[in-house]
PDB file of C-alpha atoms in Angstrom:
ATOM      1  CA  UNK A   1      92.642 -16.795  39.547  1.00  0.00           C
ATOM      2  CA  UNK A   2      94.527 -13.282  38.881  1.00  0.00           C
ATOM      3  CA  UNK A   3      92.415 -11.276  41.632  1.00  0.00           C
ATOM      4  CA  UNK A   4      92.072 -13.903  44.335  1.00  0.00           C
ATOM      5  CA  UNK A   5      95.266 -15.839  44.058  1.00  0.00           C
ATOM      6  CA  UNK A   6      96.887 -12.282  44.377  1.00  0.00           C
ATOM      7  CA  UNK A   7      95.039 -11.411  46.932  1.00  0.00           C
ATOM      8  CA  UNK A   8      96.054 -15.129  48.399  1.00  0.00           C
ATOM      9  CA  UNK A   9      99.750 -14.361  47.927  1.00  0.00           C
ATOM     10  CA  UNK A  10     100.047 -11.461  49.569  1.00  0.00           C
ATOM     11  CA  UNK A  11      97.689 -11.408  52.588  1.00  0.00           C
ATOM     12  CA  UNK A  12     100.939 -12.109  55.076  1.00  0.00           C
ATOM     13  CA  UNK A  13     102.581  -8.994  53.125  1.00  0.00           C
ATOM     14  CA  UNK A  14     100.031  -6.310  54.148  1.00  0.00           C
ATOM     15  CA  UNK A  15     101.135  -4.500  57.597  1.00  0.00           C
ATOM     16  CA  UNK A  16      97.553  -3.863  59.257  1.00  0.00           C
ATOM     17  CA  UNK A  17      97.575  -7.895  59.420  1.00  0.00           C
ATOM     18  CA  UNK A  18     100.623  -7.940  61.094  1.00  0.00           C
ATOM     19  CA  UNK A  19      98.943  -8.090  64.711  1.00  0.00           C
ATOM     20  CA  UNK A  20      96.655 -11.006  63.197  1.00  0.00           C
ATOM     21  CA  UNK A  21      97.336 -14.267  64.514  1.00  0.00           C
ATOM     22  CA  UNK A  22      99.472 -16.661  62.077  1.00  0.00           C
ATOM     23  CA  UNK A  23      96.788 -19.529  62.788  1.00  0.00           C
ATOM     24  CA  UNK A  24      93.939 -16.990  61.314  1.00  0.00           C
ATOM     25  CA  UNK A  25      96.494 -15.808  58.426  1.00  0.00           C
ATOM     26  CA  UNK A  26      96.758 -19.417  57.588  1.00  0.00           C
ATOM     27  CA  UNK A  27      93.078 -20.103  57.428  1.00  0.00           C
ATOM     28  CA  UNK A  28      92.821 -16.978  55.140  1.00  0.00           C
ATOM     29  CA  UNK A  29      95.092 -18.173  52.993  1.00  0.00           C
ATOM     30  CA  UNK A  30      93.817 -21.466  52.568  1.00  0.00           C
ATOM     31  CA  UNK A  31      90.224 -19.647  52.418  1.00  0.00           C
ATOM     32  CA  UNK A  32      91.394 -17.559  49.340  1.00  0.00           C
ATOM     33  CA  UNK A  33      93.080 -20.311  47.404  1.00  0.00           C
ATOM     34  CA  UNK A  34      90.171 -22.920  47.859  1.00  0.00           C
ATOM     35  CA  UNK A  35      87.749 -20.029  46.401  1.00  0.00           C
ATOM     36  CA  UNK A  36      90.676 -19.492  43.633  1.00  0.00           C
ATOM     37  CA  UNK A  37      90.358 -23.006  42.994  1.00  0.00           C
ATOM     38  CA  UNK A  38      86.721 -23.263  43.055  1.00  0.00           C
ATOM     39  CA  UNK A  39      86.206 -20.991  40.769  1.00  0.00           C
ATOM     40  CA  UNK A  40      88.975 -21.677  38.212  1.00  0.00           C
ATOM     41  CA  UNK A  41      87.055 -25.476  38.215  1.00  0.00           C
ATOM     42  CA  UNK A  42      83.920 -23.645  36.894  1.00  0.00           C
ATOM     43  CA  UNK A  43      85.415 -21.778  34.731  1.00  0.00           C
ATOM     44  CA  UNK A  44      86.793 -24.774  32.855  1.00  0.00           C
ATOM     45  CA  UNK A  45      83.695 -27.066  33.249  1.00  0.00           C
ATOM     46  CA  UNK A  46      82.083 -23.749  31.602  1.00  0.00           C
ATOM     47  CA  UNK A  47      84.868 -23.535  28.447  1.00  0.00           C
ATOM     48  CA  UNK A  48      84.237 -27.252  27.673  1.00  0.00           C
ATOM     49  CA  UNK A  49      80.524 -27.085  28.004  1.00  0.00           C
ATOM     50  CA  UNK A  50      80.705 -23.904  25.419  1.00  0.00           C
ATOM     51  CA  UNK A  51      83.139 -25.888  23.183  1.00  0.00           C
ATOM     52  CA  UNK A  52      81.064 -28.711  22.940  1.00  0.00           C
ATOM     53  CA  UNK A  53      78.001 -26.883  22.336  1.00  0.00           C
ATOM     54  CA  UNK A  54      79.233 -24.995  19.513  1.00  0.00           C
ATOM     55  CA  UNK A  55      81.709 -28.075  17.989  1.00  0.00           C
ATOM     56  CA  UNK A  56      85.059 -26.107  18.803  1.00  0.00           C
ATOM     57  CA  UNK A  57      87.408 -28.725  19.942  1.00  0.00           C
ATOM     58  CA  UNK A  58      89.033 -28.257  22.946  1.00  0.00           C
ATOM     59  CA  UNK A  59      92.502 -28.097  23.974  1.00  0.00           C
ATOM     60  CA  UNK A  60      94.192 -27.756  20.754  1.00  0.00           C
ATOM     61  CA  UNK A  61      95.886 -24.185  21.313  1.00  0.00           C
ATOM     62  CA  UNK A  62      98.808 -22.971  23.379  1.00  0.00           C
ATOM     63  CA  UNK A  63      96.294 -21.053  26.021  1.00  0.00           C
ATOM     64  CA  UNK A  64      94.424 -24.037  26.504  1.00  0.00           C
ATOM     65  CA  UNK A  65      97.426 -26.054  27.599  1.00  0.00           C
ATOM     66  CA  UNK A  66      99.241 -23.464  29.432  1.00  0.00           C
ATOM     67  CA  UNK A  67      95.627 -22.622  31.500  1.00  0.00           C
ATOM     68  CA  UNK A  68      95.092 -26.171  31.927  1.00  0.00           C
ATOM     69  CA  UNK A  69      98.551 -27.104  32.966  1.00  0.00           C
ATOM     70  CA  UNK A  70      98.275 -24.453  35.682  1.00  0.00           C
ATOM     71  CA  UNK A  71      95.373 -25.393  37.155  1.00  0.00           C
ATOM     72  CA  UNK A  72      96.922 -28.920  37.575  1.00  0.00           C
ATOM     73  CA  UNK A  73      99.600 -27.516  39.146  1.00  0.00           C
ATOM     74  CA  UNK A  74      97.834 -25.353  40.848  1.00  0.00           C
ATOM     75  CA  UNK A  75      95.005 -28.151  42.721  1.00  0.00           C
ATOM     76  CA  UNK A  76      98.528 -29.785  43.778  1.00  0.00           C
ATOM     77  CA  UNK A  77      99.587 -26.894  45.284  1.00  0.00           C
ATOM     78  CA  UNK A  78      96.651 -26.625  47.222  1.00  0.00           C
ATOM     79  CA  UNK A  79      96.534 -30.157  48.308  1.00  0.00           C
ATOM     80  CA  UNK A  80     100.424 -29.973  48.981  1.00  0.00           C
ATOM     81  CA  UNK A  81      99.495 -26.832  51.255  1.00  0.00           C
ATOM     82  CA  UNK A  82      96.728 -28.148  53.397  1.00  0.00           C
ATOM     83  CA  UNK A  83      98.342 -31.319  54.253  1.00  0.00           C
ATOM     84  CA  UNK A  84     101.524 -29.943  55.336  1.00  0.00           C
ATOM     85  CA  UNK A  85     101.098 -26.420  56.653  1.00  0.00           C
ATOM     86  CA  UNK A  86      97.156 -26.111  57.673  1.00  0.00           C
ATOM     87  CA  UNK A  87      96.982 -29.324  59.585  1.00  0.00           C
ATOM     88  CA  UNK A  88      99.363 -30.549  62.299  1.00  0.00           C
ATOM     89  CA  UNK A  89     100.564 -33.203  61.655  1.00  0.00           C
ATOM     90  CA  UNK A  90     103.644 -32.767  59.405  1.00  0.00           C
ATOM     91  CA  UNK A  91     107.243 -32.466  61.417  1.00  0.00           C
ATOM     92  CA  UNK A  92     108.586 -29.409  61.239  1.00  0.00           C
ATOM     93  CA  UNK A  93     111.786 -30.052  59.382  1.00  0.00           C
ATOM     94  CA  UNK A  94     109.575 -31.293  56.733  1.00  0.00           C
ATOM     95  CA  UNK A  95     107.901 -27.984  56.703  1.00  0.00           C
ATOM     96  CA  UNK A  96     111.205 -25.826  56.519  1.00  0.00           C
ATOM     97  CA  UNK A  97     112.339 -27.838  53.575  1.00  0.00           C
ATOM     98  CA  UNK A  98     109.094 -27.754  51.590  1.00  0.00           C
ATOM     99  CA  UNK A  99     108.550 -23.508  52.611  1.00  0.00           C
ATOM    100  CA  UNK A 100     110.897 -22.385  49.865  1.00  0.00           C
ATOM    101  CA  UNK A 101     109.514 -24.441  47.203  1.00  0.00           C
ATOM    102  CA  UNK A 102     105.852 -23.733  48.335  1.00  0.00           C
ATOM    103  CA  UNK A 103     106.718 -19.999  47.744  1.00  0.00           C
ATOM    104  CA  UNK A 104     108.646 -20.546  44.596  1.00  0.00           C
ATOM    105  CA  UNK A 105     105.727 -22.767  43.346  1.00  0.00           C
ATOM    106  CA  UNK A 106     102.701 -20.188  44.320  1.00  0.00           C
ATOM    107  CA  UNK A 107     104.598 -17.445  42.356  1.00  0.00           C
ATOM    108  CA  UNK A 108     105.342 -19.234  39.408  1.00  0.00           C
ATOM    109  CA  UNK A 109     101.666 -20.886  38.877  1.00  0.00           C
ATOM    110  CA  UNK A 110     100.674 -16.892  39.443  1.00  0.00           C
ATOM    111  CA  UNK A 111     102.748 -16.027  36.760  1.00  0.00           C
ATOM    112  CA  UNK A 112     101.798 -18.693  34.845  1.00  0.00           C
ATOM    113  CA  UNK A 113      98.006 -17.480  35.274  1.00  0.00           C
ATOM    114  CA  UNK A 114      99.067 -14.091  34.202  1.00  0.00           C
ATOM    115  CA  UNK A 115     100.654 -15.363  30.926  1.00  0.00           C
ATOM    116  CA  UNK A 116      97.379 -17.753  30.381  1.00  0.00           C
ATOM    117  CA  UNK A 117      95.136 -14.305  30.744  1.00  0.00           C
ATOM    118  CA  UNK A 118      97.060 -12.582  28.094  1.00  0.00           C
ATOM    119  CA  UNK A 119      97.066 -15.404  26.023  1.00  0.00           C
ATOM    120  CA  UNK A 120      93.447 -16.115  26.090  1.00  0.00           C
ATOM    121  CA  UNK A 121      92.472 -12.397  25.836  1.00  0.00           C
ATOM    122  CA  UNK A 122      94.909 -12.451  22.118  1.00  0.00           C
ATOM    123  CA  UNK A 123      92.672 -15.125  21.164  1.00  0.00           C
ATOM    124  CA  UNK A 124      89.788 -13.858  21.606  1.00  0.00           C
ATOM    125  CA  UNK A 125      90.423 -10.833  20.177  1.00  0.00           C
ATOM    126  CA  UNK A 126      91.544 -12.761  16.590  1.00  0.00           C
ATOM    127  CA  UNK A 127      88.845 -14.934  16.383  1.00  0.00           C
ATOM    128  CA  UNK A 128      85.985 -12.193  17.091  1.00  0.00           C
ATOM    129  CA  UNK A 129      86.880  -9.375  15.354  1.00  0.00           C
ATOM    130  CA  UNK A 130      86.382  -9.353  11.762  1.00  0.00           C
ATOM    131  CA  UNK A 131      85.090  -6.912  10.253  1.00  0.00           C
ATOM    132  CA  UNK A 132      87.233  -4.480  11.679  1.00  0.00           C
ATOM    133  CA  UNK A 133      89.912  -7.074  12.094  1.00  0.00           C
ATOM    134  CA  UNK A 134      92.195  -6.806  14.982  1.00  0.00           C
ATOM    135  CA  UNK A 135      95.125  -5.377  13.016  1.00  0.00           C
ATOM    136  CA  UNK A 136      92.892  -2.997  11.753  1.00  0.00           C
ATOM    137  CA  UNK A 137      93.324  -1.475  15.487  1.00  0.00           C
ATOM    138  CA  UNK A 138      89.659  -1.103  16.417  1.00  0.00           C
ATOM    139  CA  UNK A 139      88.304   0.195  19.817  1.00  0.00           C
ATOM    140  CA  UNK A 140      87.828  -3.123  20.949  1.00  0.00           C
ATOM    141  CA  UNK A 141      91.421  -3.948  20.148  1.00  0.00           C
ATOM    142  CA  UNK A 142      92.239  -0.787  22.061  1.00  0.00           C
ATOM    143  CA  UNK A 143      90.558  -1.641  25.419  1.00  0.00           C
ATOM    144  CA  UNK A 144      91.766  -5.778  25.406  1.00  0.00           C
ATOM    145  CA  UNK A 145      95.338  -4.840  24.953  1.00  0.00           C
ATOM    146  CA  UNK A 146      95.299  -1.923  27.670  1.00  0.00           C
ATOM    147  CA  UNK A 147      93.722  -4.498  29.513  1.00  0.00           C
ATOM    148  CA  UNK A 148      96.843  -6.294  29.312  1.00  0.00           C
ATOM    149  CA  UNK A 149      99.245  -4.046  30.043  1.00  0.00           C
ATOM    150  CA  UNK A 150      97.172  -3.300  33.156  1.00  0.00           C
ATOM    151  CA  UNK A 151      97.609  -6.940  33.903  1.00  0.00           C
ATOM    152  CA  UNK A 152     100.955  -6.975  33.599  1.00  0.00           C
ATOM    153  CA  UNK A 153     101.744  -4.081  35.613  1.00  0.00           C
ATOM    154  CA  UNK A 154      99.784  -5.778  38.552  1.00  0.00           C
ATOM    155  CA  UNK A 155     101.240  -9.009  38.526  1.00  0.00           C
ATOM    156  CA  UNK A 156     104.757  -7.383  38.646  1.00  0.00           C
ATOM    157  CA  UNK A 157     103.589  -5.485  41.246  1.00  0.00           C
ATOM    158  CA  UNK A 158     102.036  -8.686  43.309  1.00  0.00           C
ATOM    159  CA  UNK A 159     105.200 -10.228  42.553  1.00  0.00           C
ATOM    160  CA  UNK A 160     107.571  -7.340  43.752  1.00  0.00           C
ATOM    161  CA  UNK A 161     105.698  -7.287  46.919  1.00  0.00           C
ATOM    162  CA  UNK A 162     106.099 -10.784  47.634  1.00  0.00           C
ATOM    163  CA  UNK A 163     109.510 -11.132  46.637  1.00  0.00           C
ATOM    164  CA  UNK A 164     110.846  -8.020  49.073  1.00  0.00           C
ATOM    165  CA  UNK A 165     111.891  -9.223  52.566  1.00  0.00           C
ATOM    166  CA  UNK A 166     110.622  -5.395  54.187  1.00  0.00           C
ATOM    167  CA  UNK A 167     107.162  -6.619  53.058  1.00  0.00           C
ATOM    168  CA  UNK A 168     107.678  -9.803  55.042  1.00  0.00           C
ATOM    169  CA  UNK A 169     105.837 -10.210  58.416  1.00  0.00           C
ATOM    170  CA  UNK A 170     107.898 -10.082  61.368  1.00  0.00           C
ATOM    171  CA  UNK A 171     108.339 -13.661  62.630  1.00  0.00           C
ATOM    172  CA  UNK A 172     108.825 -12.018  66.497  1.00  0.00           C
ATOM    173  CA  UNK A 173     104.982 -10.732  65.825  1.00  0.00           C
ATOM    174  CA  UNK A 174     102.143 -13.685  67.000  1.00  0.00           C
ATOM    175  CA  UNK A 175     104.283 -16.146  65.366  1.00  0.00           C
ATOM    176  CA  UNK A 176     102.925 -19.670  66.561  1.00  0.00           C
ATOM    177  CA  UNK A 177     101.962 -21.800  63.994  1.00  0.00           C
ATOM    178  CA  UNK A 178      99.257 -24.743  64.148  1.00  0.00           C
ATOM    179  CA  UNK A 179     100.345 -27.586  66.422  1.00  0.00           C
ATOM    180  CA  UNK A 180      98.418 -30.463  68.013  1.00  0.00           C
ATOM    181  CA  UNK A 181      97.142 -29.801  71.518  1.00  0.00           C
ATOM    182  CA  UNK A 182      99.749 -29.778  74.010  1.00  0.00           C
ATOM    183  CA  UNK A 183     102.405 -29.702  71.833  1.00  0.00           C
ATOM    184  CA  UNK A 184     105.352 -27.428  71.349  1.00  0.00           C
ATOM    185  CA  UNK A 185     106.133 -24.336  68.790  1.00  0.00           C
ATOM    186  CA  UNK A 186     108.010 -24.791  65.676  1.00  0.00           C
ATOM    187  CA  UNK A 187     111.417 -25.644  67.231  1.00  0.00           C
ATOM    188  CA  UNK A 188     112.016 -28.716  69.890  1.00  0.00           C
ATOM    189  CA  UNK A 189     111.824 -28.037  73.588  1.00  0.00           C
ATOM    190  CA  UNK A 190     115.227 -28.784  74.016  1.00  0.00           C
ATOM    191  CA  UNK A 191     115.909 -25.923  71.617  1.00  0.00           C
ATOM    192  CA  UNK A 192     113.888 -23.651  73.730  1.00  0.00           C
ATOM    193  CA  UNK A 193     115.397 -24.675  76.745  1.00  0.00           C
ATOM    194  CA  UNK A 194     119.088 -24.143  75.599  1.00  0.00           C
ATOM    195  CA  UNK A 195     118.040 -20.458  74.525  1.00  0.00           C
ATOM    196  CA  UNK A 196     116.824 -19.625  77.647  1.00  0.00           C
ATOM    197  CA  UNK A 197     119.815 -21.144  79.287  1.00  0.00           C
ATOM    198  CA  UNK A 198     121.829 -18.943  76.826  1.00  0.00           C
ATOM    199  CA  UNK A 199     119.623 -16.151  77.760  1.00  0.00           C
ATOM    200  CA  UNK A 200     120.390 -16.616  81.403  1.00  0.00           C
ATOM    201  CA  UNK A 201     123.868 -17.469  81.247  1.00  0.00           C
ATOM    202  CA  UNK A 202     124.358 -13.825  79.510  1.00  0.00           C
ATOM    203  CA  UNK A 203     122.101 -11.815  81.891  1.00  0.00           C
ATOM    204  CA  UNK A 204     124.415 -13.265  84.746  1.00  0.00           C
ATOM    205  CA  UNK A 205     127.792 -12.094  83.162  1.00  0.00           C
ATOM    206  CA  UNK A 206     125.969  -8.687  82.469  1.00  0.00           C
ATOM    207  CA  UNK A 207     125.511  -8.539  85.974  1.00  0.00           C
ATOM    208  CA  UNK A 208     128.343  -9.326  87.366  1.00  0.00           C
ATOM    209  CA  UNK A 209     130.566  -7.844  85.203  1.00  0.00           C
ATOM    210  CA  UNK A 210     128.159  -4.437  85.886  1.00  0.00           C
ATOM    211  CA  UNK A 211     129.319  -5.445  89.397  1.00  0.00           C
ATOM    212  CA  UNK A 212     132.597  -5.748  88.856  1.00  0.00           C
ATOM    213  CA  UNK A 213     132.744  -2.397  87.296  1.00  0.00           C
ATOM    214  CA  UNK A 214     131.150  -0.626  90.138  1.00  0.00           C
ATOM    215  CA  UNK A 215     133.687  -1.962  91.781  1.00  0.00           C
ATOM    216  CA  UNK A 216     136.680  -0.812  90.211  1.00  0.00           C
ATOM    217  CA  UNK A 217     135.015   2.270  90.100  1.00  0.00           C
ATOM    218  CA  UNK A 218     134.855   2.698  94.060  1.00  0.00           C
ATOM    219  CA  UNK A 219     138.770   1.728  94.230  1.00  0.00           C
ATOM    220  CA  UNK A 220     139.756   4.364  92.052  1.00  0.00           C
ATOM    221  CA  UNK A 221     137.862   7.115  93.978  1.00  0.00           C
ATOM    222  CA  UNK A 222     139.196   5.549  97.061  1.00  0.00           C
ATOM    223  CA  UNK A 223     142.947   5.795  95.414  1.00  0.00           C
ATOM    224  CA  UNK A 224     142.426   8.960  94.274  1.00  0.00           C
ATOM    225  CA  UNK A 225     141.334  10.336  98.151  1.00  0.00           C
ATOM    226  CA  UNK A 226     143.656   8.613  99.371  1.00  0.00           C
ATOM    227  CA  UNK A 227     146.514  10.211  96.760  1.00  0.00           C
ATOM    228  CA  UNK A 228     144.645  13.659  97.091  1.00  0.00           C
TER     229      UNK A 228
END
């Protein structure tokens, strides 16, 4: 969940996909979260299956909880995403008001992951080390809580990237978005159809006020030959 949901997150961020179409950003996306998802199942099916084996009960700590919690969250997400972005058949004013809480959503269950690793990592490191104990500050101890630190610093970083609007991608850049067949761009035709009347209505007062410059331009010179 930490490398490919980041990797998820910020695949629209990264400049050399930019000149990518949205349609095949979206199906990345999507891509990258379903394997996220996949593999976050089988990691879970594997934690029971090693609980059960070895008569630890499950889901009694705060990791557990948190970890399961956010893959709940997290398949909802998913679902939530395919049905209303990836195929085309949700109304786009339905997809402008669910956008912002899609983000907000995606970086919180990130940061939720983040804070389930470092959790589950602690844990780990107090029930395995004994003899030397984990406050005794072995090698070990060392490595898992560099480890960490290394995971903090990325997720602030994954974070910082997706929260900066110079990281966004350009919305003038191959912005059409999945739509049935025949159908029109986010934004109804009558929308499109007033901008380029706007459009057209200024290039027409450009020009003739150009034009009317010009010529006020020709009756000074002809005033001023004619004063000369």
């Amino acid at each position: 969940l930490v490398s490919v949901l980041s990797s998820a997150i910020i695949v629209y961020r990264l400049p050399w996909t930019w000149k990518c179409s949205k349609l095949l950003m979206k199906f990345i996306h999507a891509g990258l979260n379903t394997i996220a998802m996949i593999l976050a199942i089988v990691s879970m099916v594997a934690v029971f299956e090693f609980h059960n084996a070895r008569n630890i009960p499950n889901m009694y700590s705060l990791h557990s909880w948190i970890g399961l919690t956010a893959v709940i969250f997290y398949s909802l997400q998913l679902f939530l995403g395919f049905a209303v972005f990836l195929l085309p058949f949700a109304p786009v004013p339905l997809r402008a008001a669910l956008m912002p809480i899609h983000v907000y959503s995606g970086l919180t269950i990130f940061a939720t992951v983040i804070a389930t690793a470092l959790m589950g990592i602690t844990e780990k490191l107090i029930f395995s080390l004994k003899n030397p104990a984990y406050s005794a500050s072995p090698p070990e101890a060392t490595f898992v809580n560099c480890l960490g630190l290394l995971l903090v610093i990325f997720g602030a970083l994954i974070l910082w990237m997706a929260s900066r609007s110079h990281w966004k991608r350009p919305p003038e850049e191959n912005a059409k978005v999945l739509r049935p067949i025949g159908g029109t761009p986010e934004g109804t035709e009558a929308e499109s159809t007033m901008t380029d009347g706007s459009n057209a209505d200024k290039s027409d007062l450009r020009i003739n006020s150009e034009a009317a410059r010009k010529q006020n331009l020709k009756l000074d010179e002809a005033g001023q030959r004619s004063t000369m």
